[in-house]
mmCIF file of C-alpha atoms in Angstrom:
data_model
loop_
_atom_site.group_PDB
_atom_site.id
_atom_site.type_symbol
_atom_site.label_atom_id
_atom_site.label_comp_id
_atom_site.label_asym_id
_atom_site.label_seq_id
_atom_site.Cartn_x
_atom_site.Cartn_y
_atom_site.Cartn_z
ATOM 1 C CA MET G 248 -233.247 -67.362 32.337
ATOM 2 C CA THR G 249 -230.351 -69.697 31.640
ATOM 3 C CA GLU G 250 -231.529 -73.186 30.707
ATOM 4 C CA PRO G 251 -230.245 -76.064 32.851
ATOM 5 C CA PHE G 252 -227.134 -77.789 31.542
ATOM 6 C CA GLU G 253 -225.353 -80.921 32.609
ATOM 7 C CA PRO G 254 -222.596 -80.082 35.142
ATOM 8 C CA THR G 255 -219.755 -80.859 32.747
ATOM 9 C CA VAL G 256 -219.910 -80.216 29.009
ATOM 10 C CA VAL G 257 -217.082 -80.941 26.585
ATOM 11 C CA VAL G 258 -216.985 -79.379 23.127
ATOM 12 C CA THR G 259 -214.680 -80.687 20.412
ATOM 13 C CA GLY G 260 -213.657 -78.777 17.308
ATOM 14 C CA ALA G 261 -213.797 -75.415 19.069
ATOM 15 C CA THR G 262 -211.029 -74.039 16.827
ATOM 16 C CA GLY G 263 -213.271 -74.683 13.810
ATOM 17 C CA ARG G 264 -216.306 -72.897 12.467
ATOM 18 C CA LEU G 265 -219.018 -75.147 13.891
ATOM 19 C CA GLY G 266 -217.436 -76.149 17.208
ATOM 20 C CA GLY G 267 -216.445 -72.541 17.779
ATOM 21 C CA ARG G 268 -220.017 -71.391 17.272
ATOM 22 C CA VAL G 269 -221.294 -73.937 19.771
ATOM 23 C CA ALA G 270 -218.625 -73.046 22.334
ATOM 24 C CA ARG G 271 -219.417 -69.321 22.070
ATOM 25 C CA ARG G 272 -223.132 -69.943 22.508
ATOM 26 C CA LEU G 273 -222.526 -72.044 25.594
ATOM 27 C CA ALA G 274 -220.235 -69.371 27.044
ATOM 28 C CA ASP G 275 -222.893 -66.725 26.387
ATOM 29 C CA ARG G 276 -225.274 -68.815 28.487
ATOM 30 C CA GLY G 277 -222.782 -68.997 31.348
ATOM 31 C CA VAL G 278 -222.022 -72.685 30.850
ATOM 32 C CA ALA G 279 -218.678 -73.943 32.100
ATOM 33 C CA GLN G 280 -217.124 -76.125 29.425
ATOM 34 C CA ARG G 281 -213.991 -77.954 28.444
ATOM 35 C CA LEU G 282 -212.687 -77.474 24.896
ATOM 36 C CA LEU G 283 -211.000 -80.589 23.539
ATOM 37 C CA VAL G 284 -208.694 -79.431 20.726
ATOM 38 C CA ARG G 285 -205.495 -80.368 18.924
ATOM 39 C CA SER G 286 -203.999 -76.902 19.423
ATOM 40 C CA PRO G 287 -205.021 -75.263 22.715
ATOM 41 C CA GLU G 288 -203.250 -72.039 21.727
ATOM 42 C CA ARG G 289 -205.808 -71.644 18.921
ATOM 43 C CA ALA G 290 -208.837 -72.271 21.118
ATOM 44 C CA PRO G 291 -211.174 -69.310 21.647
ATOM 45 C CA ALA G 292 -210.714 -67.485 24.947
ATOM 46 C CA LEU G 293 -214.172 -67.804 26.471
ATOM 47 C CA PRO G 294 -215.375 -67.240 30.041
ATOM 48 C CA GLY G 295 -215.741 -70.530 31.874
ATOM 49 C CA ALA G 296 -213.907 -72.488 29.169
ATOM 50 C CA THR G 297 -210.714 -74.508 29.591
ATOM 51 C CA ALA G 298 -208.796 -75.833 26.583
ATOM 52 C CA VAL G 299 -207.321 -79.341 26.737
ATOM 53 C CA ARG G 300 -205.023 -80.883 24.126
ATOM 54 C CA ALA G 301 -206.116 -84.212 22.613
ATOM 55 C CA GLU G 302 -206.272 -85.722 19.143
ATOM 56 C CA TYR G 303 -209.096 -88.086 18.290
ATOM 57 C CA GLY G 304 -206.817 -90.999 17.538
ATOM 58 C CA ASP G 305 -205.017 -90.702 20.886
ATOM 59 C CA ARG G 306 -207.356 -92.685 23.088
ATOM 60 C CA ASP G 307 -205.457 -92.054 26.314
ATOM 61 C CA ALA G 308 -205.327 -88.285 25.794
ATOM 62 C CA VAL G 309 -209.017 -88.207 24.901
ATOM 63 C CA ALA G 310 -209.930 -90.260 27.963
ATOM 64 C CA ARG G 311 -208.034 -87.791 30.170
ATOM 65 C CA GLY G 312 -209.687 -84.860 28.438
ATOM 66 C CA LEU G 313 -213.155 -86.350 28.925
ATOM 67 C CA ALA G 314 -212.662 -87.370 32.547
ATOM 68 C CA GLY G 315 -215.660 -86.248 34.566
ATOM 69 C CA ALA G 316 -217.624 -85.167 31.504
ATOM 70 C CA ARG G 317 -221.292 -86.049 31.250
ATOM 71 C CA THR G 318 -222.190 -84.509 27.891
ATOM 72 C CA VAL G 319 -219.893 -84.321 24.863
ATOM 73 C CA PHE G 320 -220.388 -82.485 21.592
ATOM 74 C CA MET G 321 -218.408 -84.439 19.004
ATOM 75 C CA VAL G 322 -217.566 -82.714 15.729
ATOM 76 C CA SER G 323 -216.219 -85.176 13.164
ATOM 77 C CA ALA G 324 -212.444 -85.321 12.755
ATOM 78 C CA SER G 325 -210.657 -83.726 9.825
ATOM 79 C CA GLU G 326 -211.180 -85.617 6.586
ATOM 80 C CA SER G 327 -208.632 -88.391 6.245
ATOM 81 C CA ALA G 328 -208.305 -91.977 5.086
ATOM 82 C CA ASP G 329 -208.466 -93.234 8.682
ATOM 83 C CA ARG G 330 -211.174 -90.946 10.034
ATOM 84 C CA VAL G 331 -213.488 -93.787 11.051
ATOM 85 C CA SER G 332 -210.684 -95.354 13.098
ATOM 86 C CA GLN G 333 -210.121 -92.014 14.825
ATOM 87 C CA HIS G 334 -213.818 -91.723 15.570
ATOM 88 C CA ARG G 335 -213.955 -95.223 17.004
ATOM 89 C CA ALA G 336 -210.987 -94.472 19.265
ATOM 90 C CA PHE G 337 -212.725 -91.308 20.485
ATOM 91 C CA VAL G 338 -215.991 -93.112 21.188
ATOM 92 C CA ASP G 339 -214.189 -95.897 23.056
ATOM 93 C CA ALA G 340 -212.378 -93.281 25.138
ATOM 94 C CA ALA G 341 -215.702 -91.597 25.910
ATOM 95 C CA VAL G 342 -217.072 -94.893 27.182
ATOM 96 C CA ALA G 343 -213.961 -95.474 29.295
ATOM 97 C CA ALA G 344 -214.241 -91.953 30.741
ATOM 98 C CA GLY G 345 -217.834 -92.550 31.828
ATOM 99 C CA VAL G 346 -219.447 -90.019 29.481
ATOM 100 C CA ALA G 347 -223.236 -90.107 29.814
ATOM 101 C CA HIS G 348 -224.361 -88.612 26.489
ATOM 102 C CA LEU G 349 -222.655 -88.057 23.128
ATOM 103 C CA VAL G 350 -223.988 -85.547 20.595
ATOM 104 C CA TYR G 351 -222.410 -86.423 17.257
ATOM 105 C CA VAL G 352 -222.323 -84.211 14.169
ATOM 106 C CA SER G 353 -223.127 -86.608 11.348
ATOM 107 C CA PHE G 354 -224.209 -86.067 7.747
ATOM 108 C CA PHE G 355 -227.527 -85.973 5.924
ATOM 109 C CA GLY G 356 -228.295 -89.345 4.360
ATOM 110 C CA ALA G 357 -225.529 -91.211 6.182
ATOM 111 C CA ALA G 358 -225.652 -94.788 4.905
ATOM 112 C CA PRO G 359 -223.240 -97.618 4.093
ATOM 113 C CA ASP G 360 -223.877 -97.168 0.368
ATOM 114 C CA ALA G 361 -224.271 -93.363 0.253
ATOM 115 C CA ALA G 362 -223.138 -91.718 -2.969
ATOM 116 C CA PHE G 363 -221.116 -89.209 -0.938
ATOM 117 C CA THR G 364 -218.216 -91.326 0.275
ATOM 118 C CA LEU G 365 -217.724 -89.377 3.510
ATOM 119 C CA ALA G 366 -221.373 -89.977 4.436
ATOM 120 C CA ARG G 367 -220.393 -93.653 4.669
ATOM 121 C CA ASP G 368 -217.799 -92.695 7.299
ATOM 122 C CA HIS G 369 -220.535 -91.021 9.302
ATOM 123 C CA PHE G 370 -222.766 -94.077 9.056
ATOM 124 C CA HIS G 371 -220.042 -96.353 10.392
ATOM 125 C CA THR G 372 -219.324 -93.889 13.200
ATOM 126 C CA GLU G 373 -223.005 -93.806 14.119
ATOM 127 C CA GLU G 374 -223.067 -97.600 14.197
ATOM 128 C CA HIS G 375 -220.065 -97.691 16.528
ATOM 129 C CA ILE G 376 -221.704 -95.172 18.840
ATOM 130 C CA ARG G 377 -224.894 -97.235 18.933
ATOM 131 C CA ALA G 378 -222.915 -100.412 19.649
ATOM 132 C CA SER G 379 -220.997 -98.680 22.445
ATOM 133 C CA GLY G 380 -224.115 -98.304 24.558
ATOM 134 C CA LEU G 381 -223.635 -94.544 24.961
ATOM 135 C CA ALA G 382 -226.755 -92.433 25.124
ATOM 136 C CA HIS G 383 -226.535 -90.373 21.961
ATOM 137 C CA THR G 384 -228.078 -87.845 19.605
ATOM 138 C CA PHE G 385 -227.115 -87.544 15.957
ATOM 139 C CA LEU G 386 -227.233 -84.222 14.103
ATOM 140 C CA ARG G 387 -227.214 -85.078 10.407
ATOM 141 C CA ASP G 388 -226.277 -81.828 8.690
ATOM 142 C CA ASN G 389 -226.817 -81.110 5.025
ATOM 143 C CA LEU G 390 -224.066 -79.281 3.129
ATOM 144 C CA TYR G 391 -223.046 -76.022 4.791
ATOM 145 C CA ALA G 392 -224.562 -72.961 3.156
ATOM 146 C CA GLU G 393 -221.417 -70.985 3.992
ATOM 147 C CA ILE G 394 -219.268 -73.078 1.625
ATOM 148 C CA VAL G 395 -221.327 -72.458 -1.517
ATOM 149 C CA PRO G 396 -219.279 -69.444 -2.708
ATOM 150 C CA ASP G 397 -216.120 -71.525 -2.206
ATOM 151 C CA LEU G 398 -217.362 -74.120 -4.693
ATOM 152 C CA ALA G 399 -216.613 -71.675 -7.503
ATOM 153 C CA GLY G 400 -213.169 -71.533 -9.043
ATOM 154 C CA GLU G 401 -211.247 -68.321 -9.619
ATOM 155 C CA ASP G 402 -213.153 -67.938 -12.879
ATOM 156 C CA GLY G 403 -216.478 -67.853 -11.020
ATOM 157 C CA VAL G 404 -217.592 -71.275 -12.246
ATOM 158 C CA ILE G 405 -218.929 -74.091 -10.056
ATOM 159 C CA ARG G 406 -218.019 -77.322 -11.806
ATOM 160 C CA GLY G 407 -219.269 -80.767 -10.865
ATOM 161 C CA PRO G 408 -221.460 -83.716 -11.846
ATOM 162 C CA ALA G 409 -224.502 -82.573 -9.870
ATOM 163 C CA GLY G 410 -226.883 -82.400 -12.805
ATOM 164 C CA GLN G 411 -230.086 -80.672 -11.794
ATOM 165 C CA GLY G 412 -230.184 -82.336 -8.381
ATOM 166 C CA ARG G 413 -230.947 -80.327 -5.284
ATOM 167 C CA ALA G 414 -229.393 -79.764 -1.860
ATOM 168 C CA ALA G 415 -230.973 -78.242 1.243
ATOM 169 C CA PHE G 416 -227.945 -76.181 2.296
ATOM 170 C CA VAL G 417 -227.983 -75.450 6.031
ATOM 171 C CA SER G 418 -226.499 -72.579 8.015
ATOM 172 C CA GLN G 419 -223.783 -73.350 10.540
ATOM 173 C CA ASP G 420 -225.466 -70.874 12.888
ATOM 174 C CA ASP G 421 -228.648 -72.948 12.734
ATOM 175 C CA ILE G 422 -226.702 -76.140 13.413
ATOM 176 C CA ALA G 423 -225.057 -74.490 16.418
ATOM 177 C CA ASP G 424 -228.401 -73.232 17.723
ATOM 178 C CA ALA G 425 -229.870 -76.724 17.370
ATOM 179 C CA ALA G 426 -226.857 -78.301 19.055
ATOM 180 C CA VAL G 427 -227.086 -75.998 22.063
ATOM 181 C CA THR G 428 -230.762 -76.906 22.472
ATOM 182 C CA VAL G 429 -229.796 -80.577 22.571
ATOM 183 C CA LEU G 430 -226.866 -79.958 24.929
ATOM 184 C CA ALA G 431 -229.168 -78.051 27.274
ATOM 185 C CA ARG G 432 -231.361 -81.088 27.928
ATOM 186 C CA PRO G 433 -229.675 -84.102 26.343
ATOM 187 C CA ALA G 434 -231.948 -86.657 27.994
ATOM 188 C CA ASP G 435 -234.874 -85.189 26.045
ATOM 189 C CA HIS G 436 -233.114 -86.104 22.796
ATOM 190 C CA THR G 437 -231.715 -89.542 23.589
ATOM 191 C CA GLY G 438 -231.653 -91.881 20.622
ATOM 192 C CA ILE G 439 -232.974 -89.258 18.202
ATOM 193 C CA THR G 440 -231.480 -88.469 14.798
ATOM 194 C CA TYR G 441 -232.180 -84.962 13.507
ATOM 195 C CA ASP G 442 -231.838 -84.056 9.828
ATOM 196 C CA LEU G 443 -230.709 -80.426 9.842
ATOM 197 C CA THR G 444 -231.469 -78.551 6.620
ATOM 198 C CA GLY G 445 -232.194 -75.136 5.299
ATOM 199 C CA PRO G 446 -235.759 -74.104 4.418
ATOM 200 C CA GLU G 447 -235.456 -75.008 0.728
ATOM 201 C CA SER G 448 -233.654 -77.338 -1.642
ATOM 202 C CA VAL G 449 -231.928 -75.654 -4.577
ATOM 203 C CA THR G 450 -230.054 -76.725 -7.673
ATOM 204 C CA LEU G 451 -226.509 -75.510 -8.215
ATOM 205 C CA ASP G 452 -227.821 -73.264 -10.990
ATOM 206 C CA GLU G 453 -230.113 -71.636 -8.450
ATOM 207 C CA ALA G 454 -227.378 -71.540 -5.809
ATOM 208 C CA ALA G 455 -224.988 -69.846 -8.237
ATOM 209 C CA ALA G 456 -227.616 -67.230 -9.058
ATOM 210 C CA ILE G 457 -228.132 -66.520 -5.347
ATOM 211 C CA VAL G 458 -224.385 -66.132 -4.788
ATOM 212 C CA SER G 459 -224.147 -63.782 -7.760
ATOM 213 C CA GLU G 460 -226.978 -61.613 -6.498
ATOM 214 C CA GLN G 461 -225.901 -61.493 -2.865
ATOM 215 C CA LEU G 462 -222.140 -61.152 -3.275
ATOM 216 C CA GLY G 463 -222.182 -59.009 -6.384
ATOM 217 C CA ARG G 464 -219.944 -61.128 -8.586
ATOM 218 C CA PRO G 465 -220.875 -63.377 -11.484
ATOM 219 C CA ILE G 466 -221.069 -67.045 -10.517
ATOM 220 C CA ARG G 467 -222.464 -69.827 -12.681
ATOM 221 C CA TYR G 468 -222.753 -73.598 -12.583
ATOM 222 C CA GLN G 469 -221.257 -75.786 -15.299
ATOM 223 C CA PRO G 470 -222.238 -79.474 -15.161
ATOM 224 C CA GLU G 471 -219.479 -82.042 -15.645
ATOM 225 C CA THR G 472 -219.539 -85.735 -16.303
ATOM 226 C CA ILE G 473 -217.994 -87.889 -13.596
ATOM 227 C CA GLU G 474 -215.004 -88.510 -15.843
ATOM 228 C CA GLU G 475 -214.566 -84.776 -16.447
ATOM 229 C CA ALA G 476 -214.828 -84.122 -12.701
ATOM 230 C CA TYR G 477 -211.992 -86.502 -11.884
ATOM 231 C CA ALA G 478 -209.877 -85.122 -14.734
ATOM 232 C CA SER G 479 -210.419 -81.494 -13.725
ATOM 233 C CA ARG G 480 -209.268 -82.244 -10.170
ATOM 234 C CA ALA G 481 -206.371 -84.550 -10.981
ATOM 235 C CA SER G 482 -203.839 -81.713 -11.061
ATOM 236 C CA TYR G 483 -204.215 -81.159 -7.290
ATOM 237 C CA GLY G 484 -202.353 -84.365 -6.572
ATOM 238 C CA ALA G 485 -204.857 -85.423 -3.937
ATOM 239 C CA PRO G 486 -205.022 -89.061 -2.819
ATOM 240 C CA PRO G 487 -207.758 -91.236 -4.379
ATOM 241 C CA TRP G 488 -210.014 -91.176 -1.294
ATOM 242 C CA GLN G 489 -210.040 -87.377 -1.353
ATOM 243 C CA LEU G 490 -210.773 -87.189 -5.068
ATOM 244 C CA ASP G 491 -213.647 -89.590 -4.487
ATOM 245 C CA ALA G 492 -214.959 -87.353 -1.710
ATOM 246 C CA TRP G 493 -214.742 -84.207 -3.832
ATOM 247 C CA VAL G 494 -216.500 -85.721 -6.820
ATOM 248 C CA SER G 495 -219.109 -87.609 -4.817
ATOM 249 C CA THR G 496 -220.213 -84.372 -3.135
ATOM 250 C CA TYR G 497 -221.732 -83.538 -6.513
ATOM 251 C CA THR G 498 -222.956 -87.017 -7.449
ATOM 252 C CA ALA G 499 -224.817 -87.139 -4.125
ATOM 253 C CA ILE G 500 -226.659 -84.004 -5.215
ATOM 254 C CA ALA G 501 -227.345 -85.537 -8.620
ATOM 255 C CA THR G 502 -228.860 -88.690 -7.109
ATOM 256 C CA GLY G 503 -231.179 -86.681 -4.859
ATOM 257 C CA GLU G 504 -229.539 -87.805 -1.617
ATOM 258 C CA LEU G 505 -229.194 -84.207 -0.360
ATOM 259 C CA ASP G 506 -232.708 -83.143 -1.363
ATOM 260 C CA GLY G 507 -235.500 -82.768 1.149
ATOM 261 C CA VAL G 508 -236.329 -80.171 3.783
ATOM 262 C CA SER G 509 -236.673 -81.064 7.459
ATOM 263 C CA SER G 510 -238.450 -79.114 10.199
ATOM 264 C CA ALA G 511 -235.743 -80.013 12.744
ATOM 265 C CA VAL G 512 -234.076 -76.583 12.810
ATOM 266 C CA PRO G 513 -237.245 -74.618 13.620
ATOM 267 C CA ASP G 514 -238.467 -77.396 15.911
ATOM 268 C CA LEU G 515 -235.263 -77.315 17.968
ATOM 269 C CA THR G 516 -234.429 -73.618 17.825
ATOM 270 C CA GLY G 517 -237.812 -71.920 17.762
ATOM 271 C CA HIS G 518 -236.853 -69.810 14.748
ATOM 272 C CA PRO G 519 -237.061 -70.404 10.984
ATOM 273 C CA ALA G 520 -234.094 -71.994 9.276
ATOM 274 C CA ARG G 521 -231.870 -69.513 7.446
ATOM 275 C CA SER G 522 -231.935 -69.750 3.667
ATOM 276 C CA LEU G 523 -228.863 -69.579 1.459
ATOM 277 C CA THR G 524 -229.874 -66.009 0.658
ATOM 278 C CA ASP G 525 -230.048 -65.179 4.387
ATOM 279 C CA VAL G 526 -226.599 -66.661 5.018
ATOM 280 C CA LEU G 527 -224.938 -64.835 2.146
ATOM 281 C CA ARG G 528 -226.648 -61.556 2.985
ATOM 282 C CA THR G 529 -225.165 -61.847 6.491
ATOM 283 C CA THR G 530 -221.767 -62.646 4.986
ATOM 284 C CA ARG G 531 -221.978 -59.587 2.773
ATOM 285 C CA SER G 532 -222.907 -57.271 5.645
ATOM 286 C CA SER G 533 -220.248 -58.599 8.027
ATOM 287 C CA PRO G 534 -217.223 -56.333 8.529
#
């Protein structure tokens, strides 16, 4: 039996990995939805889904795209120096459009003084949502399990100042399953913040060993100092805020800010959270 949904659901980020997963799950349940995207031509063609062009920073376009919506799934904007401003514009547009409930994809340990600089962005976005008066639910995701193989360079080495800290890497499929549960009955989750994690916290040494075993190529972790981390990434020519984000991904692990396992995924989805091994085994078996 299809679970009851609000009459109008809007999904952002549907051209990406997480938003796309949520949109497909909603379509599979027969839910009519609007996909708010920057490039409608890239939006997935799903039954009952209509793509609408809008960028987060364009308040007028967002307000038009959200007109009539009751429930909105808000994936954070692309990383940028002004991402918080974009988020605030989106939230203000949601209020103006009369949105009833906003489900925001935040980050594990979001705080004004978080080691991971982008987690500070999420904290300030959460605060703006709270101040707006919108009914809301926050999904604070840990690092995505799917990105772990991408942390390694071409030489198969994961480099960063993570020490022997741990992270509870979470599957994007589990996040999407949890999100759809919330979107099904948003009123049941009003004002709640869910920490979404995998079933275990692992060090990067352990993560590298899992990648090696599951993907059949040698991967290892090599700790760096913070100074070495900045120096090793300087050649990319990235702006300072982005370098800070890259390096602080690892320092957040080192400080223990990404450690800790939550029961939110099984509580919301009714199934166990997928481990890093589970995720990579699925990746390996996919065509």
